[in-house]
Amino acid sequence: MVVVMKERASEAEIDAVIARLIDLGMDVHRSSGATRTVLGVVGAQKVDPQLVAILDGVHEVLRITEPYKRASRSFKPDDTVVSLGDVRVGGDEVIVMAGPCSAETDEQTMTTAAAVKRAGAKILRGGAFKPRSSPYSFQGLGEEGLQMLRRAGDAHDLPVVSEVMDVSQIELVGRYADMYQVGARNMQNFTLLRELGHVKKPVLLKRGISATIEEWLLSAEYILAGGNPDVILCERGIRTFETATRNTFDISAIPVVKKLSHLPIVADPSHGAGRRDMVAPMARAAVAAGADGLIIEVHNDPDHALSDGAQSMFPGQFDRLMAELRIIAPAIGRSICLEPTPRRGWAR
Ligand code: PEP
Ligand code: MN
């Protein structure tokens, strides 16, 4: 860190700050300018900058390293690629995960899985444990929902991602899903994150509703520090003063995360926008901004969905979006679903 002393800091104050830092196990390099003294501080120890900021004569303390280690690009310069079977997230190919917000019936899950597979999705999404704002809203089908997702995933050769809300659900969700999803409301459930550090499956870590990028990367650090290297970050919109959309989709988080971390980052334009007519433009923008993938809510009959119907795309809309993404991805040197897929009607 760098400690900038006040212009009028006395020699006694400067000496006291240096003595304190040495006491904390740090090496201090002093440079005295015409008006200010600046102290360069290095050492193996982590020192709380606030402990130094409150000392007499200190103007400002600047941190020069990130508070997270394993999640940072300086720790691992090469991009991390997370594999789910032969699907690789974080490589050249943009991976699209799609499916319903919640698994509701076998027919709904199966029909939706067939539609997203045909359009080029590589992973099936779907919730069985739903974190709803109201305790009176549909809470998900639990194990029954997980079974529906597994059957649909197997029938269409798609790995499954599903949300785990609590430590007590890890074993059950892991029995059916190929990847755990940690929802926005659980981004700082540190007990859950710690436990997911010990599982042998990848974790899709959504950004908290009001979380800074630094807090989000610190949450990823919990999982990585526990020994699980397979973390995929997911930007899903944050809460701001704007009410025109459900959340404010923070597209700038994509290049920021790419700079700070080696972990793959995918984007969730469904929760970001909250309206199905705005999902496609946000999805296109996220791919153009460098997202490694997308997670999109699609429903065979969104008008009758039990959760998030307004933001769930019709299969025809999703089909069209995938065709557009196949044009955008190569423009930034990425590929997306290269296998030829029969084009269907683009109604709705
Ligand atoms: C979801 O993916 O359906 C969900 C509940 O997402 P989030 O945690 O981002 O709100
Ligand atoms: Mn949802």
Short mmCIF file of C-alpha atoms and ligand atoms in Angstrom, two decimals:
data_model
loop_
_atom_site.label_atom_id
_atom_site.label_comp_id
_atom_site.label_asym_id
_atom_site.label_seq_id
_atom_site.Cartn_x
_atom_site.Cartn_y
_atom_site.Cartn_z
CA MET A 1 0.00 0.00 0.00
CA VAL A 2 0.98 3.63 -0.30
CA VAL A 3 0.55 6.02 2.63
CA VAL A 4 0.32 9.68 1.67
CA MET A 5 1.04 11.99 4.62
CA LYS A 6 -0.65 15.36 5.08
CA GLU A 7 1.22 18.43 3.78
CA ARG A 8 1.84 19.67 7.26
CA ALA A 9 2.54 16.31 8.91
CA SER A 10 5.29 16.68 11.52
CA GLU A 11 8.45 14.55 11.63
CA ALA A 12 7.14 13.02 14.86
CA GLU A 13 3.89 11.96 13.13
CA ILE A 14 5.79 10.49 10.17
CA ASP A 15 8.10 8.58 12.50
CA ALA A 16 5.13 7.27 14.48
CA VAL A 17 3.42 5.97 11.30
CA ILE A 18 6.65 4.29 10.15
CA ALA A 19 7.11 2.71 13.59
CA ARG A 20 3.54 1.39 13.59
CA LEU A 21 3.94 -0.14 10.10
CA ILE A 22 7.21 -1.83 11.09
CA ASP A 23 5.47 -3.06 14.20
CA LEU A 24 2.83 -4.62 11.90
CA GLY A 25 5.60 -6.52 10.10
CA MET A 26 5.91 -4.30 7.02
CA ASP A 27 8.89 -2.82 5.14
CA VAL A 28 8.60 0.93 4.67
CA HIS A 29 10.24 3.02 1.95
CA ARG A 30 10.08 6.73 2.61
CA SER A 31 10.19 9.43 -0.05
CA SER A 32 10.11 13.01 1.10
CA GLY A 33 8.99 15.56 -1.47
CA ALA A 34 9.00 19.37 -1.18
CA THR A 35 5.53 19.44 0.38
CA ARG A 36 4.57 15.86 1.20
CA THR A 37 6.01 12.62 2.42
CA VAL A 38 4.89 9.36 0.81
CA LEU A 39 5.50 5.94 2.35
CA GLY A 40 5.67 2.84 0.16
CA VAL A 41 4.68 -0.18 2.25
CA VAL A 42 5.38 -3.79 1.30
CA GLY A 43 5.33 -7.06 3.17
CA ALA A 44 3.86 -10.53 3.35
CA GLN A 45 1.27 -9.47 5.92
CA LYS A 46 -2.17 -8.04 5.06
CA VAL A 47 -2.70 -4.79 6.94
CA ASP A 48 -6.15 -3.22 7.30
CA PRO A 49 -5.73 0.17 5.53
CA GLN A 50 -8.18 1.72 8.01
CA LEU A 51 -5.75 1.01 10.88
CA VAL A 52 -3.24 3.26 9.15
CA ALA A 53 -5.72 5.83 7.83
CA ILE A 54 -6.69 6.85 11.37
CA LEU A 55 -3.12 7.63 12.49
CA ASP A 56 -2.23 11.31 13.06
CA GLY A 57 -0.79 13.09 10.01
CA VAL A 58 -2.07 10.54 7.45
CA HIS A 59 -3.85 12.07 4.44
CA GLU A 60 -4.73 8.94 2.44
CA VAL A 61 -3.97 5.23 2.22
CA LEU A 62 -4.03 3.62 -1.22
CA ARG A 63 -4.23 -0.12 -1.68
CA ILE A 64 -2.22 -1.38 -4.65
CA THR A 65 -3.16 -5.05 -4.60
CA GLU A 66 -6.63 -6.62 -4.69
CA PRO A 67 -8.04 -8.06 -1.47
CA TYR A 68 -8.73 -11.37 -3.26
CA LYS A 69 -5.92 -13.60 -4.45
CA ARG A 70 -6.98 -16.81 -6.20
CA ALA A 71 -9.68 -15.02 -8.19
CA SER A 72 -7.30 -12.36 -9.49
CA ARG A 73 -5.67 -12.21 -12.87
CA SER A 74 -2.32 -11.38 -11.31
CA PHE A 75 -2.44 -14.76 -9.49
CA LYS A 76 -3.38 -16.65 -12.69
CA PRO A 77 -2.84 -14.68 -15.92
CA ASP A 78 -4.42 -17.28 -18.24
CA ASP A 79 -8.19 -17.55 -18.67
CA THR A 80 -9.84 -20.33 -16.69
CA VAL A 81 -11.93 -22.74 -18.73
CA VAL A 82 -14.64 -24.61 -16.82
CA SER A 83 -15.74 -27.93 -18.32
CA LEU A 84 -19.13 -29.60 -17.97
CA GLY A 85 -18.59 -32.82 -19.90
CA ASP A 86 -17.46 -31.62 -23.31
CA VAL A 87 -18.98 -28.15 -22.90
CA ARG A 88 -16.22 -25.65 -22.15
CA VAL A 89 -17.07 -22.26 -20.64
CA GLY A 90 -14.36 -19.60 -20.96
CA GLY A 91 -12.81 -20.74 -24.24
CA ASP A 92 -13.42 -19.34 -27.72
CA GLU A 93 -16.99 -20.54 -27.90
CA VAL A 94 -19.78 -18.47 -26.37
CA ILE A 95 -21.90 -20.95 -24.39
CA VAL A 96 -25.63 -20.37 -24.06
CA MET A 97 -27.54 -21.85 -21.12
CA ALA A 98 -31.30 -21.70 -21.47
CA GLY A 99 -34.48 -23.10 -20.02
CA PRO A 100 -37.35 -22.19 -17.76
CA CYS A 101 -37.05 -20.11 -14.60
CA SER A 102 -38.60 -23.05 -12.71
CA ALA A 103 -39.23 -26.68 -13.56
CA GLU A 104 -43.03 -26.97 -13.36
CA THR A 105 -44.10 -30.14 -15.19
CA ASP A 106 -42.37 -32.90 -17.13
CA GLU A 107 -44.02 -31.72 -20.31
CA GLN A 108 -42.99 -28.08 -19.84
CA THR A 109 -39.38 -28.94 -18.96
CA MET A 110 -39.06 -31.49 -21.78
CA THR A 111 -40.65 -29.27 -24.46
CA THR A 112 -38.56 -26.27 -23.44
CA ALA A 113 -35.36 -28.32 -23.33
CA ALA A 114 -36.06 -29.65 -26.85
CA ALA A 115 -36.62 -26.09 -28.13
CA VAL A 116 -33.47 -24.58 -26.61
CA LYS A 117 -31.34 -27.53 -27.73
CA ARG A 118 -32.62 -27.17 -31.30
CA ALA A 119 -31.75 -23.45 -31.23
CA GLY A 120 -28.19 -24.12 -30.09
CA ALA A 121 -28.16 -23.93 -26.29
CA LYS A 122 -25.48 -26.11 -24.69
CA ILE A 123 -26.69 -26.21 -21.06
CA LEU A 124 -30.21 -26.54 -19.64
CA ARG A 125 -31.13 -24.12 -16.85
CA GLY A 126 -34.04 -24.51 -14.44
CA GLY A 127 -34.83 -23.92 -10.80
CA ALA A 128 -36.24 -26.44 -8.33
CA PHE A 129 -35.49 -24.36 -5.22
CA LYS A 130 -36.65 -20.81 -5.91
CA PRO A 131 -35.58 -17.78 -3.87
CA ARG A 132 -38.82 -15.77 -4.12
CA SER A 133 -39.25 -12.30 -2.61
CA SER A 134 -42.64 -13.34 -1.22
CA PRO A 135 -43.16 -16.48 0.85
CA TYR A 136 -46.56 -16.84 -0.88
CA SER A 137 -45.08 -17.11 -4.41
CA PHE A 138 -44.30 -20.48 -6.04
CA GLN A 139 -41.25 -21.87 -4.21
CA GLY A 140 -40.23 -24.56 -6.70
CA LEU A 141 -40.85 -28.31 -6.77
CA GLY A 142 -37.71 -29.38 -4.90
CA GLU A 143 -36.52 -32.91 -5.72
CA GLU A 144 -39.39 -33.50 -8.15
CA GLY A 145 -38.25 -30.46 -10.14
CA LEU A 146 -34.65 -31.66 -10.12
CA GLN A 147 -35.82 -35.03 -11.49
CA MET A 148 -37.69 -33.28 -14.32
CA LEU A 149 -34.60 -31.26 -15.21
CA ARG A 150 -32.38 -34.35 -15.14
CA ARG A 151 -34.76 -36.29 -17.39
CA ALA A 152 -34.98 -33.38 -19.85
CA GLY A 153 -31.21 -32.87 -19.78
CA ASP A 154 -30.56 -36.55 -20.43
CA ALA A 155 -33.17 -36.74 -23.19
CA HIS A 156 -31.57 -33.83 -25.04
CA ASP A 157 -27.93 -34.37 -24.08
CA LEU A 158 -27.68 -31.12 -22.13
CA PRO A 159 -25.84 -30.67 -18.81
CA VAL A 160 -28.10 -29.12 -16.16
CA VAL A 161 -27.55 -26.05 -13.94
CA SER A 162 -29.86 -25.54 -10.96
CA GLU A 163 -29.91 -23.33 -7.89
CA VAL A 164 -28.83 -24.39 -4.42
CA MET A 165 -30.13 -22.07 -1.71
CA ASP A 166 -28.76 -23.67 1.42
CA VAL A 167 -26.00 -25.97 2.65
CA SER A 168 -28.64 -28.60 3.47
CA GLN A 169 -29.56 -28.84 -0.26
CA ILE A 170 -26.03 -29.39 -1.63
CA GLU A 171 -26.16 -33.18 -1.61
CA LEU A 172 -29.64 -33.34 -3.18
CA VAL A 173 -28.98 -30.76 -5.91
CA GLY A 174 -25.63 -32.42 -6.67
CA ARG A 175 -27.39 -35.74 -7.26
CA TYR A 176 -29.27 -34.30 -10.26
CA ALA A 177 -27.46 -31.16 -11.49
CA ASP A 178 -24.12 -30.87 -13.28
CA MET A 179 -23.49 -27.35 -12.00
CA TYR A 180 -24.65 -25.50 -8.88
CA GLN A 181 -26.15 -22.05 -9.26
CA VAL A 182 -25.72 -19.63 -6.36
CA GLY A 183 -28.41 -16.99 -6.73
CA ALA A 184 -28.03 -13.25 -6.32
CA ARG A 185 -29.63 -13.34 -2.87
CA ASN A 186 -27.08 -15.88 -1.67
CA MET A 187 -23.91 -14.32 -3.07
CA GLN A 188 -22.81 -13.53 0.47
CA ASN A 189 -24.06 -16.71 2.13
CA PHE A 190 -20.54 -17.44 3.26
CA THR A 191 -21.37 -20.79 4.88
CA LEU A 192 -22.83 -21.98 1.55
CA LEU A 193 -19.84 -20.64 -0.42
CA ARG A 194 -17.39 -22.38 1.91
CA GLU A 195 -19.20 -25.71 1.48
CA LEU A 196 -19.24 -25.30 -2.31
CA GLY A 197 -15.47 -24.98 -2.09
CA HIS A 198 -15.43 -28.69 -1.29
CA VAL A 199 -17.73 -30.03 -4.03
CA LYS A 200 -16.50 -31.62 -7.24
CA LYS A 201 -18.85 -29.73 -9.56
CA PRO A 202 -18.68 -26.24 -11.07
CA VAL A 203 -20.47 -23.31 -9.44
CA LEU A 204 -22.26 -20.51 -11.29
CA LEU A 205 -21.97 -17.55 -8.93
CA LYS A 206 -24.45 -14.76 -9.59
CA ARG A 207 -23.65 -11.18 -8.63
CA GLY A 208 -25.60 -9.95 -5.59
CA ILE A 209 -28.34 -7.42 -6.12
CA SER A 210 -26.30 -4.64 -4.49
CA ALA A 211 -22.85 -6.14 -4.63
CA THR A 212 -19.76 -4.37 -5.90
CA ILE A 213 -17.51 -6.26 -8.30
CA GLU A 214 -14.93 -6.50 -5.53
CA GLU A 215 -17.42 -8.11 -3.14
CA TRP A 216 -18.47 -10.52 -5.89
CA LEU A 217 -14.86 -11.58 -6.54
CA LEU A 218 -14.34 -11.99 -2.79
CA SER A 219 -17.31 -14.38 -2.77
CA ALA A 220 -15.69 -16.35 -5.62
CA GLU A 221 -12.54 -16.41 -3.50
CA TYR A 222 -14.39 -18.33 -0.77
CA ILE A 223 -15.14 -21.15 -3.25
CA LEU A 224 -11.67 -21.13 -4.81
CA ALA A 225 -9.95 -21.03 -1.41
CA GLY A 226 -11.92 -24.14 -0.39
CA GLY A 227 -10.30 -26.05 -3.28
CA ASN A 228 -12.93 -25.84 -6.04
CA PRO A 229 -11.34 -24.11 -9.07
CA ASP A 230 -14.46 -24.24 -11.25
CA VAL A 231 -16.29 -20.96 -10.69
CA ILE A 232 -18.22 -19.13 -13.41
CA LEU A 233 -19.34 -15.58 -12.60
CA CYS A 234 -22.74 -14.35 -13.75
CA GLU A 235 -23.78 -10.71 -14.13
CA ARG A 236 -27.57 -10.51 -13.65
CA GLY A 237 -28.21 -6.83 -13.11
CA ILE A 238 -27.94 -4.71 -10.00
CA ARG A 239 -30.37 -2.51 -8.09
CA THR A 240 -30.07 1.18 -8.91
CA PHE A 241 -32.38 4.22 -8.76
CA GLU A 242 -33.74 3.30 -12.22
CA THR A 243 -37.16 1.64 -12.26
CA ALA A 244 -37.77 1.28 -16.02
CA THR A 245 -36.23 -2.18 -15.98
CA ARG A 246 -36.34 -4.84 -13.23
CA ASN A 247 -32.62 -4.35 -12.58
CA THR A 248 -29.89 -2.30 -14.22
CA PHE A 249 -27.92 -4.71 -16.38
CA ASP A 250 -24.28 -3.79 -15.76
CA ILE A 251 -22.63 -4.61 -19.05
CA SER A 252 -19.47 -2.79 -18.00
CA ALA A 253 -18.98 -5.49 -15.35
CA ILE A 254 -18.02 -7.86 -18.19
CA PRO A 255 -14.83 -6.08 -19.32
CA VAL A 256 -14.05 -5.07 -15.71
CA VAL A 257 -14.18 -8.69 -14.53
CA LYS A 258 -12.16 -9.81 -17.56
CA LYS A 259 -9.42 -7.39 -16.51
CA LEU A 260 -9.45 -8.23 -12.79
CA SER A 261 -10.03 -11.98 -12.94
CA HIS A 262 -9.24 -15.11 -14.97
CA LEU A 263 -12.65 -16.63 -14.22
CA PRO A 264 -15.25 -16.97 -17.01
CA ILE A 265 -18.13 -14.53 -16.89
CA VAL A 266 -21.58 -15.11 -18.34
CA ALA A 267 -24.51 -12.71 -18.51
CA ASP A 268 -28.15 -13.15 -17.52
CA PRO A 269 -30.13 -10.62 -19.58
CA SER A 270 -33.44 -12.15 -18.41
CA HIS A 271 -33.12 -11.03 -14.79
CA GLY A 272 -31.15 -7.98 -15.93
CA ALA A 273 -34.01 -6.62 -18.03
CA GLY A 274 -37.05 -8.31 -16.50
CA ARG A 275 -39.07 -8.01 -19.74
CA ARG A 276 -38.89 -10.42 -22.63
CA ASP A 277 -38.85 -7.65 -25.26
CA MET A 278 -35.59 -6.34 -23.80
CA VAL A 279 -33.79 -9.63 -23.33
CA ALA A 280 -32.51 -9.94 -26.92
CA PRO A 281 -30.87 -6.47 -27.12
CA MET A 282 -29.18 -7.02 -23.75
CA ALA A 283 -28.04 -10.51 -24.79
CA ARG A 284 -26.57 -9.15 -28.02
CA ALA A 285 -24.77 -6.39 -26.12
CA ALA A 286 -23.37 -8.84 -23.55
CA VAL A 287 -21.86 -11.05 -26.25
CA ALA A 288 -20.44 -8.00 -28.02
CA ALA A 289 -18.92 -6.88 -24.69
CA GLY A 290 -17.05 -10.18 -24.35
CA ALA A 291 -19.25 -12.41 -22.18
CA ASP A 292 -18.19 -16.07 -22.23
CA GLY A 293 -21.80 -17.13 -22.26
CA LEU A 294 -25.40 -16.28 -21.55
CA ILE A 295 -28.09 -17.72 -19.28
CA ILE A 296 -31.56 -17.05 -20.63
CA GLU A 297 -35.06 -17.91 -19.45
CA VAL A 298 -37.15 -19.61 -22.13
CA HIS A 299 -40.59 -21.19 -21.55
CA ASN A 300 -42.83 -23.17 -23.90
CA ASP A 301 -45.81 -21.17 -22.59
CA PRO A 302 -44.43 -18.10 -20.78
CA ASP A 303 -47.82 -16.48 -20.28
CA HIS A 304 -48.67 -19.32 -17.89
CA ALA A 305 -45.27 -19.70 -16.22
CA LEU A 306 -45.27 -20.09 -12.43
CA SER A 307 -42.31 -17.72 -12.07
CA ASP A 308 -40.70 -14.96 -14.17
CA GLY A 309 -43.11 -15.38 -17.10
CA ALA A 310 -42.79 -11.74 -18.22
CA GLN A 311 -39.07 -12.10 -18.82
CA SER A 312 -39.20 -15.61 -20.30
CA MET A 313 -38.76 -15.79 -24.06
CA PHE A 314 -40.96 -17.73 -26.42
CA PRO A 315 -38.97 -20.49 -28.16
CA GLY A 316 -39.32 -18.67 -31.51
CA GLN A 317 -37.81 -15.48 -30.03
CA PHE A 318 -34.91 -17.46 -28.60
CA ASP A 319 -34.32 -19.12 -31.95
CA ARG A 320 -34.07 -15.77 -33.62
CA LEU A 321 -31.73 -14.42 -30.94
CA MET A 322 -29.39 -17.38 -31.44
CA ALA A 323 -29.29 -16.66 -35.17
CA GLU A 324 -28.33 -13.04 -34.43
CA LEU A 325 -25.65 -14.10 -31.96
CA ARG A 326 -24.15 -16.34 -34.64
CA ILE A 327 -23.46 -13.14 -36.58
CA ILE A 328 -22.19 -11.07 -33.62
CA ALA A 329 -19.82 -13.63 -32.04
CA PRO A 330 -17.45 -13.97 -35.05
CA ALA A 331 -17.17 -10.16 -35.24
CA ILE A 332 -15.24 -10.26 -31.95
CA GLY A 333 -13.31 -13.44 -32.71
CA ARG A 334 -15.63 -15.86 -30.89
CA SER A 335 -17.65 -18.79 -32.14
CA ILE A 336 -21.11 -19.81 -31.05
CA CYS A 337 -22.95 -23.04 -31.67
CA LEU A 338 -21.26 -23.94 -34.90
CA GLU A 339 -23.31 -27.00 -35.70
CA PRO A 340 -25.84 -26.21 -38.41
CA THR A 341 -29.30 -26.05 -36.85
CA PRO A 342 -32.45 -26.07 -38.91
CA ARG A 343 -33.99 -22.59 -38.90
CA ARG A 344 -37.61 -22.54 -37.79
CA GLY A 345 -40.25 -19.88 -38.18
CA TRP A 346 -39.53 -16.65 -36.29
CA ALA A 347 -43.05 -15.98 -35.23
CA ARG A 348 -43.43 -13.74 -32.12
C1 PEP B 1 -33.01 -17.42 -11.42
O1 PEP B 1 -32.01 -17.67 -12.10
O2 PEP B 1 -34.16 -17.83 -11.70
C2 PEP B 1 -32.85 -16.49 -10.26
C3 PEP B 1 -33.66 -16.56 -9.21
O3 PEP B 1 -31.84 -15.62 -10.43
P1 PEP B 1 -31.25 -14.45 -9.47
O4 PEP B 1 -30.65 -15.17 -8.30
O5 PEP B 1 -30.24 -13.78 -10.34
O6 PEP B 1 -32.38 -13.54 -9.10
MN MN B 2 -36.00 -16.50 -12.73
#
